[in-house]
mmCIF file of N, CA and C in Angstrom:
data_model
loop_
_atom_site.group_PDB
_atom_site.id
_atom_site.type_symbol
_atom_site.label_atom_id
_atom_site.label_comp_id
_atom_site.label_asym_id
_atom_site.label_seq_id
_atom_site.Cartn_x
_atom_site.Cartn_y
_atom_site.Cartn_z
ATOM 1 N N MET A 238 209.766 124.512 83.644
ATOM 2 C CA MET A 238 211.046 125.133 83.893
ATOM 3 C C MET A 238 211.716 125.540 82.582
ATOM 4 N N LYS A 239 211.626 124.665 81.571
ATOM 5 C CA LYS A 239 212.230 124.978 80.273
ATOM 6 C C LYS A 239 211.559 126.193 79.634
ATOM 7 N N LYS A 240 210.240 126.306 79.818
ATOM 8 C CA LYS A 240 209.510 127.445 79.254
ATOM 9 C C LYS A 240 209.969 128.751 79.907
ATOM 10 N N ILE A 241 210.173 128.728 81.212
ATOM 11 C CA ILE A 241 210.621 129.927 81.931
ATOM 12 C C ILE A 241 212.016 130.323 81.445
ATOM 13 N N LEU A 242 212.880 129.360 81.292
ATOM 14 C CA LEU A 242 214.232 129.633 80.813
ATOM 15 C C LEU A 242 214.197 130.201 79.395
ATOM 16 N N LEU A 243 213.373 129.634 78.541
ATOM 17 C CA LEU A 243 213.258 130.099 77.167
ATOM 18 C C LEU A 243 212.732 131.535 77.123
ATOM 19 N N VAL A 244 211.705 131.827 77.904
ATOM 20 C CA VAL A 244 211.149 133.175 77.957
ATOM 21 C C VAL A 244 212.210 134.158 78.463
ATOM 22 N N THR A 245 212.946 133.780 79.495
ATOM 23 C CA THR A 245 214.008 134.637 80.036
ATOM 24 C C THR A 245 215.063 134.929 78.981
ATOM 25 N N ILE A 246 215.457 133.928 78.249
ATOM 26 C CA ILE A 246 216.463 134.110 77.188
ATOM 27 C C ILE A 246 215.920 135.030 76.092
ATOM 28 N N LEU A 247 214.687 134.830 75.686
ATOM 29 C CA LEU A 247 214.102 135.664 74.636
ATOM 30 C C LEU A 247 213.975 137.119 75.073
ATOM 31 N N VAL A 248 213.518 137.350 76.286
ATOM 32 C CA VAL A 248 213.379 138.717 76.798
ATOM 33 C C VAL A 248 214.746 139.384 76.910
ATOM 34 N N THR A 249 215.719 138.677 77.448
ATOM 35 C CA THR A 249 217.068 139.219 77.581
ATOM 36 C C THR A 249 217.655 139.545 76.216
ATOM 37 N N SER A 250 217.473 138.655 75.263
ATOM 38 C CA SER A 250 217.982 138.887 73.904
ATOM 39 C C SER A 250 217.325 140.105 73.276
ATOM 40 N N SER A 251 216.031 140.241 73.477
ATOM 41 C CA SER A 251 215.293 141.382 72.937
ATOM 42 C C SER A 251 215.786 142.693 73.549
ATOM 43 N N LEU A 252 215.981 142.710 74.855
ATOM 44 C CA LEU A 252 216.481 143.909 75.526
ATOM 45 C C LEU A 252 217.890 144.252 75.070
ATOM 46 N N PHE A 253 218.728 143.239 74.912
ATOM 47 C CA PHE A 253 220.086 143.472 74.433
ATOM 48 C C PHE A 253 220.065 144.056 73.027
ATOM 49 N N ALA A 254 219.213 143.520 72.168
ATOM 50 C CA ALA A 254 219.113 144.017 70.798
ATOM 51 C C ALA A 254 218.638 145.467 70.790
ATOM 52 N N GLN A 255 217.664 145.806 71.638
ATOM 53 C CA GLN A 255 217.184 147.181 71.716
ATOM 54 C C GLN A 255 218.293 148.108 72.181
ATOM 55 N N THR A 256 219.016 147.719 73.226
ATOM 56 C CA THR A 256 220.103 148.538 73.728
ATOM 57 C C THR A 256 221.152 148.720 72.650
ATOM 58 N N SER A 257 221.490 147.660 71.961
ATOM 59 C CA SER A 257 222.479 147.719 70.900
ATOM 60 C C SER A 257 222.014 148.652 69.778
ATOM 61 N N ASP A 258 220.746 148.569 69.406
ATOM 62 C CA ASP A 258 220.191 149.443 68.370
ATOM 63 C C ASP A 258 220.237 150.902 68.803
ATOM 64 N N ILE A 259 219.905 151.176 70.045
ATOM 65 C CA ILE A 259 219.916 152.544 70.556
ATOM 66 C C ILE A 259 221.348 153.062 70.645
ATOM 67 N N GLU A 260 222.262 152.209 71.082
ATOM 68 C CA GLU A 260 223.666 152.624 71.129
ATOM 69 C C GLU A 260 224.168 152.947 69.717
ATOM 70 N N THR A 261 223.814 152.128 68.749
ATOM 71 C CA THR A 261 224.197 152.377 67.357
ATOM 72 C C THR A 261 223.629 153.704 66.879
ATOM 73 N N LEU A 262 222.371 153.963 67.209
ATOM 74 C CA LEU A 262 221.726 155.224 66.843
ATOM 75 C C LEU A 262 222.439 156.402 67.513
ATOM 76 N N ALA A 263 222.768 156.265 68.797
ATOM 77 C CA ALA A 263 223.465 157.330 69.527
ATOM 78 C C ALA A 263 224.822 157.615 68.900
ATOM 79 N N VAL A 264 225.548 156.567 68.561
ATOM 80 C CA VAL A 264 226.861 156.741 67.930
ATOM 81 C C VAL A 264 226.690 157.419 66.571
ATOM 82 N N GLU A 265 225.721 156.950 65.800
ATOM 83 C CA GLU A 265 225.492 157.482 64.452
ATOM 84 C C GLU A 265 225.077 158.953 64.473
ATOM 85 N N LYS A 266 224.153 159.297 65.357
ATOM 86 C CA LYS A 266 223.583 160.647 65.358
ATOM 87 C C LYS A 266 224.365 161.651 66.204
ATOM 88 N N CYS A 267 225.030 161.182 67.266
ATOM 89 C CA CYS A 267 225.633 162.103 68.229
ATOM 90 C C CYS A 267 227.104 161.834 68.523
ATOM 91 N N GLY A 268 227.564 160.656 68.154
ATOM 92 C CA GLY A 268 228.880 160.183 68.571
ATOM 93 C C GLY A 268 230.063 160.979 68.070
ATOM 94 N N SER A 269 229.992 161.496 66.869
ATOM 95 C CA SER A 269 231.162 162.199 66.343
ATOM 96 C C SER A 269 231.429 163.502 67.078
ATOM 97 N N CYS A 270 230.424 164.151 67.575
ATOM 98 C CA CYS A 270 230.612 165.404 68.328
ATOM 99 C C CYS A 270 230.753 165.156 69.826
ATOM 100 N N HIS A 271 229.959 164.226 70.378
ATOM 101 C CA HIS A 271 229.886 164.024 71.826
ATOM 102 C C HIS A 271 230.652 162.796 72.330
ATOM 103 N N LEU A 272 231.526 162.234 71.505
ATOM 104 C CA LEU A 272 232.374 161.106 71.899
ATOM 105 C C LEU A 272 231.585 159.920 72.441
ATOM 106 N N ILE A 273 230.591 159.500 71.700
ATOM 107 C CA ILE A 273 229.840 158.295 72.058
ATOM 108 C C ILE A 273 230.419 157.162 71.228
ATOM 109 N N GLY A 274 230.577 156.012 71.838
ATOM 110 C CA GLY A 274 231.138 154.875 71.130
ATOM 111 C C GLY A 274 232.640 154.821 71.327
ATOM 112 N N ALA A 275 233.300 154.163 70.415
ATOM 113 C CA ALA A 275 234.750 154.013 70.505
ATOM 114 C C ALA A 275 235.418 155.382 70.406
ATOM 115 N N ILE A 276 236.271 155.675 71.368
ATOM 116 C CA ILE A 276 236.973 156.957 71.371
ATOM 117 C C ILE A 276 238.329 156.742 70.713
ATOM 118 N N THR A 277 238.522 157.449 69.635
ATOM 119 C CA THR A 277 239.768 157.340 68.890
ATOM 120 C C THR A 277 240.556 158.644 69.014
ATOM 121 N N LYS A 278 241.810 158.591 68.651
ATOM 122 C CA LYS A 278 242.652 159.792 68.671
ATOM 123 C C LYS A 278 242.053 160.849 67.746
ATOM 124 N N ASP A 279 241.552 160.422 66.604
ATOM 125 C CA ASP A 279 240.942 161.343 65.655
ATOM 126 C C ASP A 279 239.716 162.029 66.262
ATOM 127 N N LYS A 280 238.860 161.253 66.939
ATOM 128 C CA LYS A 280 237.678 161.837 67.584
ATOM 129 C C LYS A 280 238.090 162.845 68.654
ATOM 130 N N LEU A 281 239.095 162.501 69.448
ATOM 131 C CA LEU A 281 239.558 163.417 70.492
ATOM 132 C C LEU A 281 240.112 164.702 69.893
ATOM 133 N N ASN A 282 240.869 164.576 68.832
ATOM 134 C CA ASN A 282 241.456 165.752 68.189
ATOM 135 C C ASN A 282 240.419 166.644 67.529
ATOM 136 N N ASN A 283 239.295 166.054 67.131
ATOM 137 C CA ASN A 283 238.252 166.813 66.433
ATOM 138 C C ASN A 283 236.995 167.005 67.276
ATOM 139 N N MET A 284 237.106 166.817 68.583
ATOM 140 C CA MET A 284 235.946 166.950 69.468
ATOM 141 C C MET A 284 235.331 168.341 69.291
ATOM 142 N N SER A 285 234.040 168.377 69.013
ATOM 143 C CA SER A 285 233.383 169.652 68.750
ATOM 144 C C SER A 285 232.252 169.962 69.725
ATOM 145 N N ALA A 286 232.138 169.141 70.774
ATOM 146 C CA ALA A 286 231.100 169.356 71.791
ATOM 147 C C ALA A 286 231.534 168.635 73.065
ATOM 148 N N PRO A 287 230.948 168.998 74.187
ATOM 149 C CA PRO A 287 231.270 168.268 75.425
ATOM 150 C C PRO A 287 230.969 166.779 75.248
ATOM 151 N N PRO A 288 231.793 165.900 75.827
ATOM 152 C CA PRO A 288 231.545 164.463 75.704
ATOM 153 C C PRO A 288 230.236 164.063 76.390
ATOM 154 N N SER A 289 229.678 162.956 75.937
ATOM 155 C CA SER A 289 228.364 162.527 76.446
ATOM 156 C C SER A 289 228.359 162.319 77.953
ATOM 157 N N TRP A 290 229.458 161.813 78.534
ATOM 158 C CA TRP A 290 229.484 161.592 79.985
ATOM 159 C C TRP A 290 229.393 162.921 80.726
ATOM 160 N N ALA A 291 230.013 163.985 80.203
ATOM 161 C CA ALA A 291 229.938 165.303 80.847
ATOM 162 C C ALA A 291 228.538 165.886 80.680
ATOM 163 N N LEU A 292 227.965 165.680 79.508
ATOM 164 C CA LEU A 292 226.593 166.119 79.253
ATOM 165 C C LEU A 292 225.634 165.442 80.225
ATOM 166 N N SER A 293 225.776 164.127 80.364
ATOM 167 C CA SER A 293 224.922 163.370 81.283
ATOM 168 C C SER A 293 225.043 163.896 82.708
ATOM 169 N N LYS A 294 226.258 164.134 83.144
ATOM 170 C CA LYS A 294 226.505 164.634 84.510
ATOM 171 C C LYS A 294 225.832 165.991 84.724
ATOM 172 N N LYS A 295 225.992 166.919 83.792
ATOM 173 C CA LYS A 295 225.400 168.258 83.910
ATOM 174 C C LYS A 295 223.879 168.191 83.903
ATOM 175 N N VAL A 296 223.331 167.408 82.995
ATOM 176 C CA VAL A 296 221.871 167.316 82.882
ATOM 177 C C VAL A 296 221.280 166.672 84.138
ATOM 178 N N LYS A 297 221.899 165.609 84.642
ATOM 179 C CA LYS A 297 221.396 164.953 85.860
ATOM 180 C C LYS A 297 221.448 165.890 87.058
ATOM 181 N N ALA A 298 222.484 166.727 87.138
ATOM 182 C CA ALA A 298 222.587 167.677 88.248
ATOM 183 C C ALA A 298 221.484 168.733 88.175
ATOM 184 N N ALA A 299 221.186 169.186 86.969
ATOM 185 C CA ALA A 299 220.157 170.214 86.792
ATOM 186 C C ALA A 299 218.741 169.641 86.813
ATOM 187 N N TYR A 300 218.595 168.397 86.376
ATOM 188 C CA TYR A 300 217.291 167.750 86.270
ATOM 189 C C TYR A 300 217.376 166.349 86.870
ATOM 190 N N PRO A 301 217.271 166.223 88.189
ATOM 191 C CA PRO A 301 217.400 164.911 88.841
ATOM 192 C C PRO A 301 216.323 163.894 88.412
ATOM 193 N N ASN A 302 215.165 164.393 88.011
ATOM 194 C CA ASN A 302 214.104 163.516 87.536
ATOM 195 C C ASN A 302 214.435 163.094 86.101
ATOM 196 N N LYS A 303 214.499 161.788 85.861
ATOM 197 C CA LYS A 303 214.913 161.267 84.559
ATOM 198 C C LYS A 303 214.042 161.785 83.409
ATOM 199 N N THR A 304 212.744 161.843 83.605
ATOM 200 C CA THR A 304 211.842 162.332 82.566
ATOM 201 C C THR A 304 212.160 163.784 82.223
ATOM 202 N N ASP A 305 212.404 164.605 83.243
ATOM 203 C CA ASP A 305 212.755 166.006 83.017
ATOM 204 C C ASP A 305 214.101 166.123 82.292
ATOM 205 N N ALA A 306 215.036 165.265 82.655
ATOM 206 C CA ALA A 306 216.349 165.272 82.008
ATOM 207 C C ALA A 306 216.226 164.949 80.522
ATOM 208 N N ILE A 307 215.440 163.943 80.208
ATOM 209 C CA ILE A 307 215.226 163.563 78.809
ATOM 210 C C ILE A 307 214.554 164.703 78.053
ATOM 211 N N GLU A 308 213.537 165.300 78.664
ATOM 212 C CA GLU A 308 212.834 166.421 78.028
ATOM 213 C C GLU A 308 213.776 167.590 77.768
ATOM 214 N N PHE A 309 214.666 167.862 78.716
ATOM 215 C CA PHE A 309 215.632 168.945 78.519
ATOM 216 C C PHE A 309 216.512 168.656 77.304
ATOM 217 N N ILE A 310 217.040 167.442 77.223
ATOM 218 C CA ILE A 310 217.914 167.091 76.094
ATOM 219 C C ILE A 310 217.171 167.223 74.772
ATOM 220 N N VAL A 311 215.942 166.746 74.728
ATOM 221 C CA VAL A 311 215.136 166.847 73.502
ATOM 222 C C VAL A 311 214.928 168.313 73.139
ATOM 223 N N GLU A 312 214.478 169.112 74.091
ATOM 224 C CA GLU A 312 214.194 170.531 73.845
ATOM 225 C C GLU A 312 215.460 171.282 73.420
ATOM 226 N N TYR A 313 216.544 171.066 74.138
ATOM 227 C CA TYR A 313 217.780 171.773 73.821
ATOM 228 C C TYR A 313 218.335 171.352 72.453
ATOM 229 N N THR A 314 218.277 170.073 72.158
ATOM 230 C CA THR A 314 218.821 169.571 70.894
ATOM 231 C C THR A 314 218.032 170.096 69.700
ATOM 232 N N MET A 315 216.737 170.206 69.855
ATOM 233 C CA MET A 315 215.902 170.696 68.762
ATOM 234 C C MET A 315 215.952 172.225 68.640
ATOM 235 N N SER A 316 216.063 172.913 69.770
ATOM 236 C CA SER A 316 216.074 174.390 69.769
ATOM 237 C C SER A 316 217.111 174.913 70.751
ATOM 238 N N PRO A 317 218.395 174.745 70.454
ATOM 239 C CA PRO A 317 219.429 175.179 71.386
ATOM 240 C C PRO A 317 219.523 176.708 71.475
ATOM 241 N N SER A 318 219.913 177.178 72.651
ATOM 242 C CA SER A 318 220.150 178.614 72.836
ATOM 243 C C SER A 318 221.114 178.800 73.999
ATOM 244 N N GLU A 319 221.734 179.953 74.034
ATOM 245 C CA GLU A 319 222.672 180.252 75.108
ATOM 246 C C GLU A 319 221.966 180.242 76.460
ATOM 247 N N ASP A 320 220.731 180.700 76.491
ATOM 248 C CA ASP A 320 219.958 180.742 77.747
ATOM 249 C C ASP A 320 219.745 179.359 78.352
ATOM 250 N N LYS A 321 219.653 178.355 77.509
ATOM 251 C CA LYS A 321 219.391 176.995 77.976
ATOM 252 C C LYS A 321 220.659 176.228 78.341
ATOM 253 N N MET A 322 221.813 176.731 77.948
ATOM 254 C CA MET A 322 223.072 175.999 78.168
ATOM 255 C C MET A 322 223.306 175.712 79.648
ATOM 256 N N LEU A 323 223.732 174.506 79.939
ATOM 257 C CA LEU A 323 224.061 174.122 81.310
ATOM 258 C C LEU A 323 225.560 174.242 81.575
ATOM 259 N N PHE A 324 226.341 174.350 80.524
ATOM 260 C CA PHE A 324 227.797 174.429 80.671
ATOM 261 C C PHE A 324 228.237 175.876 80.880
ATOM 262 N N SER A 325 229.445 176.021 81.351
ATOM 263 C CA SER A 325 230.000 177.337 81.672
ATOM 264 C C SER A 325 230.283 178.162 80.408
ATOM 265 N N HIS A 326 230.541 179.424 80.644
ATOM 266 C CA HIS A 326 230.891 180.332 79.558
ATOM 267 C C HIS A 326 232.158 179.840 78.839
ATOM 268 N N LYS A 327 233.073 179.284 79.594
ATOM 269 C CA LYS A 327 234.321 178.764 79.023
ATOM 270 C C LYS A 327 234.025 177.637 78.020
ATOM 271 N N THR A 328 233.077 176.777 78.363
ATOM 272 C CA THR A 328 232.690 175.685 77.459
ATOM 273 C C THR A 328 232.047 176.260 76.201
ATOM 274 N N LYS A 329 231.222 177.280 76.367
ATOM 275 C CA LYS A 329 230.588 177.921 75.213
ATOM 276 C C LYS A 329 231.652 178.534 74.300
ATOM 277 N N GLU A 330 232.674 179.145 74.900
ATOM 278 C CA GLU A 330 233.747 179.733 74.094
ATOM 279 C C GLU A 330 234.480 178.654 73.293
ATOM 280 N N ARG A 331 234.678 177.495 73.903
ATOM 281 C CA ARG A 331 235.413 176.426 73.230
ATOM 282 C C ARG A 331 234.599 175.767 72.112
ATOM 283 N N PHE A 332 233.325 175.478 72.407
ATOM 284 C CA PHE A 332 232.521 174.693 71.467
ATOM 285 C C PHE A 332 231.442 175.488 70.735
ATOM 286 N N GLY A 333 231.077 176.645 71.246
ATOM 287 C CA GLY A 333 229.966 177.386 70.674
ATOM 288 C C GLY A 333 228.635 176.796 71.113
ATOM 289 N N ILE A 334 227.578 177.274 70.525
ATOM 290 C CA ILE A 334 226.239 176.752 70.821
ATOM 291 C C ILE A 334 225.919 175.672 69.800
ATOM 292 N N MET A 335 225.407 174.587 70.282
ATOM 293 C CA MET A 335 225.067 173.457 69.415
ATOM 294 C C MET A 335 224.081 173.895 68.330
ATOM 295 N N PRO A 336 224.307 173.483 67.089
ATOM 296 C CA PRO A 336 223.307 173.773 66.053
ATOM 297 C C PRO A 336 222.067 172.902 66.256
ATOM 298 N N SER A 337 220.924 173.415 65.875
ATOM 299 C CA SER A 337 219.687 172.646 65.974
ATOM 300 C C SER A 337 219.817 171.349 65.176
ATOM 301 N N GLN A 338 219.250 170.298 65.725
ATOM 302 C CA GLN A 338 219.289 168.994 65.065
ATOM 303 C C GLN A 338 217.921 168.592 64.510
ATOM 304 N N LYS A 339 217.014 169.571 64.363
ATOM 305 C CA LYS A 339 215.650 169.286 63.895
ATOM 306 C C LYS A 339 215.606 168.467 62.611
ATOM 307 N N GLU A 340 216.481 168.753 61.698
ATOM 308 C CA GLU A 340 216.480 168.059 60.412
ATOM 309 C C GLU A 340 217.323 166.784 60.423
ATOM 310 N N MET A 341 218.003 166.522 61.532
ATOM 311 C CA MET A 341 218.966 165.420 61.588
ATOM 312 C C MET A 341 218.465 164.181 62.331
ATOM 313 N N ILE A 342 217.493 164.373 63.225
ATOM 314 C CA ILE A 342 217.028 163.273 64.083
ATOM 315 C C ILE A 342 215.563 163.510 64.429
ATOM 316 N N SER A 343 214.784 162.444 64.472
ATOM 317 C CA SER A 343 213.377 162.577 64.845
ATOM 318 C C SER A 343 213.271 162.704 66.369
ATOM 319 N N GLU A 344 212.151 163.210 66.848
ATOM 320 C CA GLU A 344 211.958 163.325 68.302
ATOM 321 C C GLU A 344 211.963 161.959 68.973
ATOM 322 N N ASP A 345 211.385 160.963 68.333
ATOM 323 C CA ASP A 345 211.377 159.615 68.914
ATOM 324 C C ASP A 345 212.794 159.067 69.027
ATOM 325 N N GLU A 346 213.584 159.240 67.968
ATOM 326 C CA GLU A 346 214.978 158.802 68.028
ATOM 327 C C GLU A 346 215.724 159.562 69.122
ATOM 328 N N LEU A 347 215.486 160.858 69.183
ATOM 329 C CA LEU A 347 216.180 161.696 70.160
ATOM 330 C C LEU A 347 215.820 161.302 71.589
ATOM 331 N N ARG A 348 214.570 160.978 71.836
ATOM 332 C CA ARG A 348 214.178 160.525 73.187
ATOM 333 C C ARG A 348 214.928 159.250 73.566
ATOM 334 N N ALA A 349 215.043 158.337 72.641
ATOM 335 C CA ALA A 349 215.767 157.087 72.901
ATOM 336 C C ALA A 349 217.246 157.372 73.163
ATOM 337 N N VAL A 350 217.834 158.241 72.362
ATOM 338 C CA VAL A 350 219.250 158.593 72.546
ATOM 339 C C VAL A 350 219.442 159.342 73.866
ATOM 340 N N ALA A 351 218.529 160.250 74.184
ATOM 341 C CA ALA A 351 218.616 161.007 75.445
ATOM 342 C C ALA A 351 218.582 160.060 76.636
ATOM 343 N N GLU A 352 217.701 159.085 76.595
ATOM 344 C CA GLU A 352 217.630 158.105 77.688
ATOM 345 C C GLU A 352 218.937 157.299 77.758
ATOM 346 N N TYR A 353 219.468 156.937 76.612
ATOM 347 C CA TYR A 353 220.739 156.205 76.568
ATOM 348 C C TYR A 353 221.849 157.051 77.212
ATOM 349 N N ILE A 354 221.904 158.321 76.881
ATOM 350 C CA ILE A 354 222.937 159.203 77.452
ATOM 351 C C ILE A 354 222.765 159.328 78.952
ATOM 352 N N ILE A 355 221.546 159.519 79.409
ATOM 353 C CA ILE A 355 221.279 159.654 80.851
ATOM 354 C C ILE A 355 221.647 158.348 81.579
ATOM 355 N N ASP A 356 221.357 157.211 80.994
ATOM 356 C CA ASP A 356 221.608 155.921 81.635
ATOM 357 C C ASP A 356 223.066 155.474 81.565
ATOM 358 N N ASN A 357 223.829 156.061 80.689
ATOM 359 C CA ASN A 357 225.211 155.632 80.509
ATOM 360 C C ASN A 357 226.113 156.759 80.905
#
């Protein structure tokens, strides 16, 4: 019984650490534009992209399959274009088209962040 409890604690701790690491990565790489993490008055005043919750909602509606949703985020983030945008023309007027993040984040990091956005 003690072994089962110990294994459960270790697995839970490991999963929590992974989630925490991914959340930190999401905040670091995407949070300042997409309002990930603590939302401050400064972040709201300087918002330069749709917030992550709105992004998640739009992507899930267009791509109900989680794998497809993640792939869309990866593809769009690396090679954004007006044709791929899921948001309205009004949103494009407000924020413009996202600049490519090819030099800013690896594909592996982006997949982890995309999954975090879809799940949260």
